[in-house]
mmCIF file of C-alpha atoms in Angstrom:
data_model
loop_
_atom_site.group_PDB
_atom_site.id
_atom_site.type_symbol
_atom_site.label_atom_id
_atom_site.label_comp_id
_atom_site.label_asym_id
_atom_site.label_seq_id
_atom_site.Cartn_x
_atom_site.Cartn_y
_atom_site.Cartn_z
ATOM 1 C CA MET A 484 1.738 25.965 -4.145
ATOM 2 C CA SER A 485 -1.595 24.244 -3.377
ATOM 3 C CA ILE A 486 -1.729 21.049 -1.345
ATOM 4 C CA ASP A 487 -3.231 19.245 -4.347
ATOM 5 C CA LEU A 488 -0.355 20.181 -6.635
ATOM 6 C CA LEU A 489 2.217 19.297 -3.990
ATOM 7 C CA ALA A 490 0.457 15.997 -3.304
ATOM 8 C CA SER A 491 0.455 15.192 -7.031
ATOM 9 C CA SER A 492 4.243 15.348 -7.084
ATOM 10 C CA ILE A 493 4.686 13.515 -3.788
ATOM 11 C CA LEU A 494 2.242 10.716 -4.583
ATOM 12 C CA THR A 495 3.660 10.217 -8.075
ATOM 13 C CA ALA A 496 7.168 9.992 -6.628
ATOM 14 C CA SER A 497 5.945 7.537 -3.988
ATOM 15 C CA ALA A 498 4.304 5.398 -6.654
ATOM 16 C CA ALA A 499 7.534 5.425 -8.677
ATOM 17 C CA ILE A 500 9.501 4.290 -5.620
ATOM 18 C CA ALA A 501 6.982 1.526 -4.960
ATOM 19 C CA ILE A 502 7.125 0.342 -8.575
ATOM 20 C CA ALA A 503 10.927 0.268 -8.500
ATOM 21 C CA VAL A 504 11.134 -1.596 -5.181
ATOM 22 C CA VAL A 505 8.518 -4.193 -6.106
ATOM 23 C CA SER A 506 10.055 -4.754 -9.543
ATOM 24 C CA VAL A 507 13.563 -5.235 -8.153
ATOM 25 C CA GLY A 508 12.453 -7.189 -5.096
ATOM 26 C CA PHE A 509 10.132 -9.639 -6.835
ATOM 27 C CA GLY A 510 11.793 -9.830 -10.244
ATOM 28 C CA GLN A 511 14.106 -12.817 -10.555
ATOM 29 C CA THR A 512 15.615 -11.605 -13.836
ATOM 30 C CA MET A 513 15.886 -8.283 -15.645
ATOM 31 C CA SER A 514 13.161 -9.244 -18.117
ATOM 32 C CA VAL A 515 10.783 -10.152 -15.288
ATOM 33 C CA ARG A 516 11.559 -6.893 -13.503
ATOM 34 C CA LEU A 517 10.716 -4.945 -16.642
ATOM 35 C CA ARG A 518 7.425 -6.829 -17.049
ATOM 36 C CA ILE A 519 6.482 -6.187 -13.433
ATOM 37 C CA ALA A 520 7.331 -2.496 -13.798
ATOM 38 C CA ALA A 521 5.337 -2.243 -17.032
ATOM 39 C CA GLY A 522 2.286 -3.847 -15.430
ATOM 40 C CA LEU A 523 2.434 -1.555 -12.414
ATOM 41 C CA VAL A 524 2.870 1.533 -14.597
ATOM 42 C CA LEU A 525 -0.198 0.540 -16.635
ATOM 43 C CA TRP A 526 -2.151 0.126 -13.400
ATOM 44 C CA PHE A 527 -0.976 3.572 -12.248
ATOM 45 C CA VAL A 528 -2.036 5.161 -15.546
ATOM 46 C CA PHE A 529 -5.429 3.425 -15.342
ATOM 47 C CA VAL A 530 -6.023 4.855 -11.861
ATOM 48 C CA VAL A 531 -5.087 8.341 -13.065
ATOM 49 C CA GLY A 532 -7.567 7.896 -15.912
ATOM 50 C CA MET A 533 -10.342 6.866 -13.517
ATOM 51 C CA ALA A 534 -9.698 9.922 -11.357
ATOM 52 C CA ALA A 535 -9.585 12.262 -14.355
ATOM 53 C CA THR A 536 -12.909 11.001 -15.717
ATOM 54 C CA GLY A 537 -14.656 11.007 -12.334
ATOM 55 C CA ILE A 538 -15.923 7.477 -12.879
ATOM 56 C CA LEU A 539 -15.791 6.719 -9.151
ATOM 57 C CA SER A 540 -17.433 9.935 -7.972
ATOM 58 C CA TYR A 541 -20.910 10.024 -6.409
ATOM 59 C CA PRO A 542 -23.685 10.287 -7.542
ATOM 60 C CA SER A 543 -22.629 10.726 -11.177
ATOM 61 C CA GLY A 544 -20.203 7.786 -11.111
ATOM 62 C CA LEU A 545 -19.900 4.359 -9.516
ATOM 63 C CA GLY A 546 -19.407 5.745 -6.025
ATOM 64 C CA THR A 547 -18.368 3.642 -3.042
ATOM 65 C CA PRO A 548 -19.033 0.226 -4.647
ATOM 66 C CA GLY A 549 -16.773 1.131 -7.550
ATOM 67 C CA LEU A 550 -14.074 2.429 -5.229
ATOM 68 C CA GLY A 551 -14.332 -0.778 -3.208
ATOM 69 C CA VAL A 552 -13.669 -2.790 -6.350
ATOM 70 C CA ALA A 553 -10.732 -0.509 -7.204
ATOM 71 C CA VAL A 554 -9.215 -1.262 -3.791
ATOM 72 C CA VAL A 555 -9.926 -4.991 -3.424
ATOM 73 C CA LEU A 556 -9.634 -6.299 -6.990
ATOM 74 C CA PRO A 557 -5.937 -5.379 -7.439
ATOM 75 C CA ILE A 558 -5.074 -7.173 -4.187
ATOM 76 C CA VAL A 559 -6.843 -10.318 -5.379
ATOM 77 C CA VAL A 560 -5.187 -10.117 -8.798
ATOM 78 C CA LEU A 561 -1.715 -9.644 -7.296
ATOM 79 C CA VAL A 562 -2.168 -12.567 -4.894
ATOM 80 C CA VAL A 563 -3.441 -14.875 -7.639
ATOM 81 C CA LEU A 564 -0.668 -13.905 -10.060
ATOM 82 C CA VAL A 565 2.022 -14.567 -7.464
ATOM 83 C CA LEU A 566 0.651 -17.807 -6.033
ATOM 84 C CA ARG A 567 -0.329 -19.397 -9.361
ATOM 85 C CA SER A 568 3.065 -18.787 -10.951
ATOM 86 C CA PRO A 569 6.145 -20.880 -10.041
ATOM 87 C CA ASP A 570 8.287 -17.776 -10.601
ATOM 88 C CA GLY A 571 5.931 -15.786 -8.403
ATOM 89 C CA ARG A 572 6.153 -18.295 -5.570
ATOM 90 C CA LEU A 573 9.942 -18.361 -5.881
ATOM 91 C CA ALA A 574 10.038 -14.565 -5.727
ATOM 92 C CA LEU A 575 7.772 -14.603 -2.686
ATOM 93 C CA GLN A 576 10.187 -16.932 -0.919
ATOM 94 C CA SER A 577 13.321 -14.990 -1.838
ATOM 95 C CA VAL A 578 12.426 -11.284 -1.752
ATOM 96 C CA PRO A 579 14.442 -9.520 0.987
ATOM 97 C CA LEU A 580 11.988 -8.728 3.758
ATOM 98 C CA GLU A 581 13.939 -5.669 4.852
ATOM 99 C CA LEU A 582 13.469 -4.222 1.349
ATOM 100 C CA ILE A 583 9.694 -4.505 1.270
ATOM 101 C CA VAL A 584 9.395 -3.415 4.898
ATOM 102 C CA ALA A 585 11.448 -0.294 4.170
ATOM 103 C CA LEU A 586 9.118 0.538 1.264
ATOM 104 C CA HIS A 587 6.396 1.287 3.811
ATOM 105 C CA ALA A 588 8.366 4.360 4.861
ATOM 106 C CA ILE A 589 6.381 6.169 2.159
ATOM 107 C CA ARG A 590 3.390 5.908 4.478
ATOM 108 C CA VAL A 591 4.655 8.901 6.436
ATOM 109 C CA LEU A 592 2.680 10.672 3.713
ATOM 110 C CA GLY A 593 -0.283 9.996 5.960
ATOM 111 C CA VAL A 594 0.537 13.499 7.158
ATOM 112 C CA LEU A 595 -1.316 14.652 4.034
ATOM 113 C CA PHE A 596 -4.544 13.327 5.585
ATOM 114 C CA LEU A 597 -3.850 15.375 8.698
ATOM 115 C CA ILE A 598 -3.245 18.495 6.604
ATOM 116 C CA LEU A 599 -6.488 17.944 4.692
ATOM 117 C CA TYR A 600 -8.350 17.417 7.967
ATOM 118 C CA THR A 601 -6.937 20.654 9.379
ATOM 119 C CA ALA A 602 -7.994 22.431 6.179
ATOM 120 C CA GLY A 603 -11.548 21.094 6.543
ATOM 121 C CA ARG A 604 -11.349 18.928 3.424
ATOM 122 C CA LEU A 605 -11.496 15.488 5.080
ATOM 123 C CA PRO A 606 -13.576 14.422 8.094
ATOM 124 C CA ALA A 607 -12.924 12.789 11.437
ATOM 125 C CA PRO A 608 -12.574 10.033 12.441
ATOM 126 C CA PHE A 609 -11.312 8.953 8.999
ATOM 127 C CA ALA A 610 -8.498 11.461 8.440
ATOM 128 C CA PRO A 611 -6.925 11.532 11.941
ATOM 129 C CA LEU A 612 -7.004 7.758 12.437
ATOM 130 C CA ALA A 613 -5.866 6.851 8.926
ATOM 131 C CA GLY A 614 -3.278 9.627 8.910
ATOM 132 C CA TRP A 615 -1.664 8.861 12.247
ATOM 133 C CA GLY A 616 -1.794 5.112 11.599
ATOM 134 C CA ASP A 617 0.099 5.557 8.353
ATOM 135 C CA VAL A 618 2.613 7.949 9.899
ATOM 136 C CA LEU A 619 3.392 5.534 12.741
ATOM 137 C CA THR A 620 3.704 2.593 10.341
ATOM 138 C CA GLY A 621 5.993 4.583 8.065
ATOM 139 C CA LEU A 622 8.183 5.890 10.878
ATOM 140 C CA ALA A 623 8.684 2.367 12.227
ATOM 141 C CA ALA A 624 9.442 0.835 8.820
ATOM 142 C CA VAL A 625 13.034 2.033 8.340
ATOM 143 C CA PRO A 626 14.407 1.147 11.804
ATOM 144 C CA LEU A 627 12.629 -2.212 11.610
ATOM 145 C CA ALA A 628 14.142 -2.895 8.180
ATOM 146 C CA TRP A 629 17.597 -1.983 9.527
ATOM 147 C CA TRP A 630 17.051 -4.280 12.511
ATOM 148 C CA LEU A 631 15.953 -7.167 10.295
ATOM 149 C CA HIS A 632 18.982 -6.697 8.073
ATOM 150 C CA HIS A 633 21.456 -6.751 10.949
ATOM 151 C CA GLN A 634 19.736 -9.037 13.457
ATOM 152 C CA ALA A 635 17.227 -11.590 12.192
ATOM 153 C CA GLY A 636 16.629 -13.272 15.546
ATOM 154 C CA ARG A 637 13.477 -14.143 17.457
ATOM 155 C CA SER A 638 13.056 -10.551 18.595
ATOM 156 C CA GLY A 639 13.177 -9.407 14.971
ATOM 157 C CA ARG A 640 10.535 -11.954 14.014
ATOM 158 C CA THR A 641 8.276 -10.819 16.857
ATOM 159 C CA ALA A 642 8.751 -7.162 15.948
ATOM 160 C CA LEU A 643 7.921 -7.944 12.326
ATOM 161 C CA TRP A 644 4.702 -9.723 13.336
ATOM 162 C CA ILE A 645 3.633 -6.762 15.474
ATOM 163 C CA TRP A 646 4.523 -4.124 12.888
ATOM 164 C CA ASN A 647 2.946 -6.042 10.001
ATOM 165 C CA THR A 648 -0.268 -6.636 11.936
ATOM 166 C CA PHE A 649 -0.511 -2.976 12.958
ATOM 167 C CA GLY A 650 0.188 -1.761 9.417
ATOM 168 C CA SER A 651 -2.377 -4.140 7.923
ATOM 169 C CA LEU A 652 -5.080 -3.178 10.417
ATOM 170 C CA ASP A 653 -4.365 0.487 9.732
ATOM 171 C CA LEU A 654 -5.112 -0.037 6.035
ATOM 172 C CA VAL A 655 -8.279 -2.008 6.813
ATOM 173 C CA LEU A 656 -9.440 0.699 9.231
ATOM 174 C CA ALA A 657 -8.696 3.466 6.733
ATOM 175 C CA VAL A 658 -10.597 1.742 3.923
ATOM 176 C CA GLY A 659 -13.519 0.926 6.214
ATOM 177 C CA LEU A 660 -13.805 4.431 7.645
ATOM 178 C CA GLY A 661 -13.484 5.890 4.169
ATOM 179 C CA ALA A 662 -16.323 3.701 2.910
ATOM 180 C CA VAL A 663 -18.738 4.579 5.711
ATOM 181 C CA SER A 664 -17.922 8.302 5.492
ATOM 182 C CA THR A 665 -18.535 8.628 1.745
ATOM 183 C CA PRO A 666 -21.954 9.659 0.353
ATOM 184 C CA GLY A 667 -23.639 6.568 -1.053
ATOM 185 C CA PRO A 668 -25.218 3.260 -0.032
ATOM 186 C CA THR A 669 -22.515 2.399 2.531
ATOM 187 C CA GLN A 670 -22.503 5.733 4.362
ATOM 188 C CA LEU A 671 -22.944 5.380 8.130
ATOM 189 C CA ILE A 672 -21.026 8.443 9.345
ATOM 190 C CA PHE A 673 -22.816 11.575 8.158
ATOM 191 C CA VAL A 674 -20.270 14.333 8.545
ATOM 192 C CA GLU A 675 -19.054 17.074 6.291
ATOM 193 C CA PRO A 676 -17.089 17.267 4.088
ATOM 194 C CA GLY A 677 -17.138 13.459 3.721
ATOM 195 C CA THR A 678 -14.462 11.498 1.884
ATOM 196 C CA ALA A 679 -15.598 12.094 -1.695
ATOM 197 C CA LEU A 680 -12.299 13.941 -2.228
ATOM 198 C CA MET A 681 -10.533 10.564 -2.329
ATOM 199 C CA THR A 682 -12.040 9.751 -5.746
ATOM 200 C CA SER A 683 -10.414 12.767 -7.427
ATOM 201 C CA LEU A 684 -6.888 13.567 -8.607
ATOM 202 C CA PRO A 685 -4.391 13.149 -7.100
ATOM 203 C CA TRP A 686 -5.995 11.551 -4.066
ATOM 204 C CA LEU A 687 -7.383 8.449 -5.799
ATOM 205 C CA LEU A 688 -3.780 7.263 -6.132
ATOM 206 C CA ILE A 689 -3.863 6.458 -2.417
ATOM 207 C CA PRO A 690 -6.849 4.046 -2.186
ATOM 208 C CA ALA A 691 -6.693 2.667 -5.729
ATOM 209 C CA PHE A 692 -2.927 2.211 -6.165
ATOM 210 C CA LEU A 693 -0.775 2.629 -3.063
ATOM 211 C CA VAL A 694 -3.148 0.959 -0.599
ATOM 212 C CA PRO A 695 -3.681 -2.244 -2.650
ATOM 213 C CA LEU A 696 0.033 -2.526 -3.431
ATOM 214 C CA LEU A 697 1.084 -2.016 0.189
ATOM 215 C CA ALA A 698 -1.672 -4.356 1.411
ATOM 216 C CA ALA A 699 -0.420 -7.069 -0.949
ATOM 217 C CA ILE A 700 3.075 -6.591 0.474
ATOM 218 C CA HIS A 701 1.692 -7.010 3.991
ATOM 219 C CA LEU A 702 0.162 -10.312 2.842
ATOM 220 C CA ALA A 703 3.503 -11.367 1.346
ATOM 221 C CA ILE A 704 5.198 -10.700 4.693
ATOM 222 C CA PHE A 705 2.537 -12.684 6.555
ATOM 223 C CA TYR A 706 3.081 -15.544 4.100
ATOM 224 C CA ARG A 707 6.814 -15.547 4.750
ATOM 225 C CA LEU A 708 6.324 -15.427 8.505
ATOM 226 C CA ALA A 709 3.789 -18.256 8.431
ATOM 227 C CA THR A 710 5.688 -20.578 6.093
ATOM 228 C CA HIS A 711 9.278 -20.089 7.260
ATOM 229 C CA ARG A 712 10.223 -21.660 10.573
ATOM 230 C CA TYR A 713 13.723 -20.744 11.624
ATOM 231 C CA PRO A 714 15.047 -21.793 15.033
ATOM 232 C CA ASP A 715 16.749 -18.436 15.600
ATOM 233 C CA GLY A 716 14.118 -16.142 14.107
ATOM 234 C CA VAL A 717 13.308 -15.138 10.539
ATOM 235 C CA ASN A 718 15.422 -15.283 7.412
ATOM 236 C CA THR A 719 15.033 -11.825 5.924
ATOM 237 C CA HIS A 720 17.525 -12.137 3.093
ATOM 238 C CA SER A 721 16.971 -13.327 -0.445
ATOM 239 C CA ALA A 722 18.670 -16.232 -2.071
ATOM 240 C CA VAL A 723 21.238 -15.516 -4.783
ATOM 241 C CA ARG A 724 19.282 -14.631 -7.897
ATOM 242 C CA PRO A 725 20.273 -14.309 -11.536
ATOM 243 C CA CYS A 726 20.703 -10.822 -12.926
ATOM 244 C CA ALA A 727 19.469 -11.559 -16.439
#
């Protein structure tokens, strides 16, 4: 089985997990959860369509500027939708932090970058730094989520700040290195094979779907940490929410 075919299955499964977790975590009622899931599925399908048509490839497509929009625009849209909606703000305040932290365990798939680098299909420093950063973030996510669930004290709050900052910077570094390693107007690192592979299937799912969604979750965690002041740490648990 080729790495591309294997990655297609793994990345699709990871996207499905992310859609399920975000829908359940941020949906206050069943109808809201279904709407969130539907919107995320449409976004996923749109990204697959962009990869299939090669619209973000270079030089025949939009190249790095288009990929930059595909990464940043969804983050902006998600933030605006949540903050402008009373239901969104309520969900932001009540989503269990341990749930959305644990979701980042899917980032152990950064090992795919390391495999592609070893196979000569992605360059350094992009692949090693982005890959290892994701792996470390993903490996730390589950024990941190368990810790937050069982002990939400000052030490848990501090650990969450450190982990969330590291995970966010890893995404920023990965996107930045990818941009300056891709043929086009932003290229500063001229190495072969470059990062053009990331605009094709199934790899576009990483920068155009998983990265924006996980980055938005990092922002949600920062928001909770900045706006909730608890004398004994951080309240990680959601309020009681209706089921329908």
